[in-house]
Short mmCIF file of C-alpha atoms in Angstrom, two decimals:
data_model
loop_
_atom_site.label_atom_id
_atom_site.label_comp_id
_atom_site.label_asym_id
_atom_site.label_seq_id
_atom_site.Cartn_x
_atom_site.Cartn_y
_atom_site.Cartn_z
CA UNK A 1 135.66 77.50 -20.78
CA UNK A 2 132.45 79.44 -21.42
CA UNK A 3 132.26 83.19 -20.92
CA UNK A 4 132.21 83.94 -17.24
CA UNK A 5 133.73 86.25 -14.66
CA UNK A 6 135.87 85.19 -11.74
CA UNK A 7 137.75 87.61 -9.53
CA UNK A 8 139.69 87.22 -6.31
CA UNK A 9 139.25 89.50 -3.32
CA UNK A 10 141.89 89.49 -0.59
CA UNK A 11 141.23 90.92 2.86
CA UNK A 12 144.31 92.83 4.01
CA UNK A 13 146.87 90.33 2.69
CA UNK A 14 150.12 90.33 4.61
CA UNK A 15 152.63 88.50 2.48
CA UNK A 16 153.86 89.73 -0.90
CA UNK A 17 154.89 86.15 -1.63
CA UNK A 18 151.32 84.95 -1.14
CA UNK A 19 149.93 87.75 -3.32
CA UNK A 20 152.46 86.80 -6.00
CA UNK A 21 151.20 83.22 -5.73
CA UNK A 22 147.60 84.44 -5.97
CA UNK A 23 148.45 86.41 -9.12
CA UNK A 24 150.06 83.33 -10.65
CA UNK A 25 146.95 81.25 -9.81
CA UNK A 26 144.76 83.96 -11.35
CA UNK A 27 146.79 83.72 -14.54
CA UNK A 28 146.77 79.91 -14.62
CA UNK A 29 143.02 79.63 -14.14
CA UNK A 30 141.82 82.65 -16.16
CA UNK A 31 140.61 84.87 -13.34
CA UNK A 32 139.67 88.35 -14.50
CA UNK A 33 140.98 90.49 -11.63
CA UNK A 34 142.50 90.52 -8.16
CA UNK A 35 141.33 93.05 -5.58
CA UNK A 36 142.65 93.68 -2.11
CA UNK A 37 141.91 95.96 0.80
CA UNK A 38 143.98 97.10 3.75
CA UNK A 39 147.44 98.59 3.64
CA UNK A 40 149.85 95.73 4.37
CA UNK A 41 150.23 94.51 0.79
CA UNK A 42 150.43 98.04 -0.62
CA UNK A 43 153.49 98.59 1.59
CA UNK A 44 155.03 95.26 0.60
CA UNK A 45 154.26 95.41 -3.13
CA UNK A 46 157.75 96.73 -3.89
CA UNK A 47 158.96 93.15 -3.40
CA UNK A 48 158.27 91.80 -6.88
CA UNK A 49 156.84 88.31 -6.41
CA UNK A 50 154.74 88.10 -9.57
CA UNK A 51 157.29 85.93 -11.39
CA UNK A 52 155.12 85.49 -14.49
CA UNK A 53 154.17 89.21 -14.70
CA UNK A 54 150.49 88.31 -14.50
CA UNK A 55 149.69 91.84 -13.28
CA UNK A 56 150.48 93.01 -16.82
CA UNK A 57 147.39 91.10 -18.02
CA UNK A 58 145.14 90.82 -14.98
CA UNK A 59 144.45 93.95 -12.98
CA UNK A 60 145.33 94.03 -9.29
CA UNK A 61 143.58 96.87 -7.54
CA UNK A 62 143.31 98.19 -4.01
CA UNK A 63 139.74 98.93 -2.89
CA UNK A 64 138.36 100.24 0.38
CA UNK A 65 135.42 97.83 0.60
CA UNK A 66 135.39 94.42 -1.09
CA UNK A 67 131.62 94.14 -0.66
CA UNK A 68 131.24 97.16 -2.98
CA UNK A 69 132.36 94.84 -5.80
CA UNK A 70 129.19 92.77 -5.36
CA UNK A 71 127.09 94.00 -8.25
CA UNK A 72 123.91 92.67 -9.85
CA UNK A 73 124.59 89.30 -11.43
CA UNK A 74 127.86 88.70 -9.55
CA UNK A 75 127.89 86.39 -6.54
CA UNK A 76 130.08 87.15 -3.56
CA UNK A 77 131.56 83.85 -2.37
CA UNK A 78 133.56 83.76 0.86
CA UNK A 79 136.21 81.08 1.23
CA UNK A 80 136.88 80.36 4.89
CA UNK A 81 137.00 77.55 7.42
CA UNK A 82 133.76 78.49 9.16
CA UNK A 83 130.90 76.54 10.69
CA UNK A 84 127.99 76.24 8.28
CA UNK A 85 130.11 76.63 5.14
CA UNK A 86 129.66 74.34 2.14
CA UNK A 87 132.49 71.89 1.44
CA UNK A 88 134.14 72.83 -1.87
CA UNK A 89 133.55 69.40 -3.48
CA UNK A 90 129.78 69.96 -3.06
CA UNK A 91 129.80 73.60 -4.24
CA UNK A 92 128.39 74.64 -7.61
CA UNK A 93 130.30 77.69 -8.80
CA UNK A 94 128.28 80.68 -10.02
CA UNK A 95 128.86 81.85 -13.59
CA UNK A 96 130.01 85.24 -12.28
CA UNK A 97 131.72 85.36 -8.92
CA UNK A 98 133.97 87.35 -6.64
CA UNK A 99 135.76 84.90 -4.33
CA UNK A 100 136.88 86.58 -1.11
CA UNK A 101 139.67 85.17 1.07
CA UNK A 102 140.72 86.22 4.56
CA UNK A 103 144.18 87.33 5.63
CA UNK A 104 146.98 84.88 6.39
CA UNK A 105 146.85 85.73 10.09
CA UNK A 106 143.12 86.07 10.67
CA UNK A 107 139.62 85.44 9.39
CA UNK A 108 137.15 87.19 7.16
CA UNK A 109 135.26 90.05 8.80
CA UNK A 110 131.71 89.13 9.80
CA UNK A 111 130.21 91.90 7.63
CA UNK A 112 131.71 90.31 4.49
CA UNK A 113 130.43 86.85 5.47
CA UNK A 114 127.00 88.39 6.16
CA UNK A 115 126.97 89.94 2.65
CA UNK A 116 127.98 86.67 0.94
CA UNK A 117 125.80 84.68 -1.41
CA UNK A 118 127.73 81.56 -0.40
CA UNK A 119 130.47 80.52 2.01
CA UNK A 120 132.66 77.57 1.11
CA UNK A 121 135.62 75.83 2.65
CA UNK A 122 138.33 73.49 1.42
CA UNK A 123 138.16 70.28 3.47
CA UNK A 124 141.65 69.82 4.91
CA UNK A 125 143.37 68.79 8.08
CA UNK A 126 144.47 72.19 9.36
CA UNK A 127 144.37 75.44 7.43
CA UNK A 128 146.06 76.07 4.10
CA UNK A 129 148.28 78.89 2.93
CA UNK A 130 146.41 81.76 1.22
CA UNK A 131 147.91 81.24 -2.24
CA UNK A 132 147.40 77.48 -2.01
CA UNK A 133 143.74 77.98 -1.12
CA UNK A 134 143.21 80.31 -4.09
CA UNK A 135 144.84 77.72 -6.37
CA UNK A 136 142.58 74.93 -5.10
CA UNK A 137 139.43 77.07 -5.42
CA UNK A 138 140.22 78.24 -8.96
CA UNK A 139 141.24 74.74 -10.03
CA UNK A 140 137.95 73.38 -8.69
CA UNK A 141 136.04 76.04 -10.63
CA UNK A 142 137.88 75.20 -13.85
CA UNK A 143 137.59 71.43 -13.40
CA UNK A 144 133.84 71.62 -12.79
CA UNK A 145 133.22 73.94 -15.74
CA UNK A 146 135.41 72.54 -18.51
CA UNK A 147 135.77 69.23 -20.29
CA UNK A 148 138.16 70.48 -22.97
CA UNK A 149 141.48 69.12 -21.73
CA UNK A 150 143.88 68.04 -24.47
CA UNK A 151 147.46 68.05 -25.79
CA UNK A 152 147.21 71.66 -26.96
CA UNK A 153 146.62 72.82 -23.40
CA UNK A 154 149.79 71.03 -22.30
CA UNK A 155 151.82 72.52 -25.14
CA UNK A 156 150.58 76.03 -24.42
CA UNK A 157 151.02 75.81 -20.65
CA UNK A 158 154.24 73.94 -19.97
CA UNK A 159 157.58 75.56 -19.27
CA UNK A 160 159.80 76.07 -22.31
CA UNK A 161 162.37 73.65 -20.84
CA UNK A 162 159.82 70.84 -20.49
CA UNK A 163 159.98 68.40 -23.39
CA UNK A 164 158.81 65.30 -21.55
CA UNK A 165 156.43 62.83 -23.12
CA UNK A 166 154.62 59.75 -21.86
CA UNK A 167 155.77 56.72 -23.87
#
């Protein structure tokens, strides 16, 4: 993958399990950071759900205002089921982006959507889990940006107990 920046912003995430899943997705798809606002996750963070210890390599940081992370050259991309949003299959990912996701039990605040450079949604029947949505978004970004998929990636990424081969 070429040099780029991708970070995840979470609006007041509720579930430590989902944040653990987001951290794992960030590690799998080379995101640079995870930010969150609100106080629900900070209270629940004691429940260790980052099973791959991704937070040792990718910072997770609480911020007061996710829109403050929109700096020159970095696009703020909201990911939400909202009228007028671009379907993810049609979206061209910016080189440098902060992807912001709403809470599990609500939607993104209007002021964040108003500040966005783009708003995208994952076409589904019904709404997806927060961590699942982050995985799909980051996978889409990687798949659209990279053509370098080979055996070495499999060897470096698979679980140590996986020795399967295709005959």
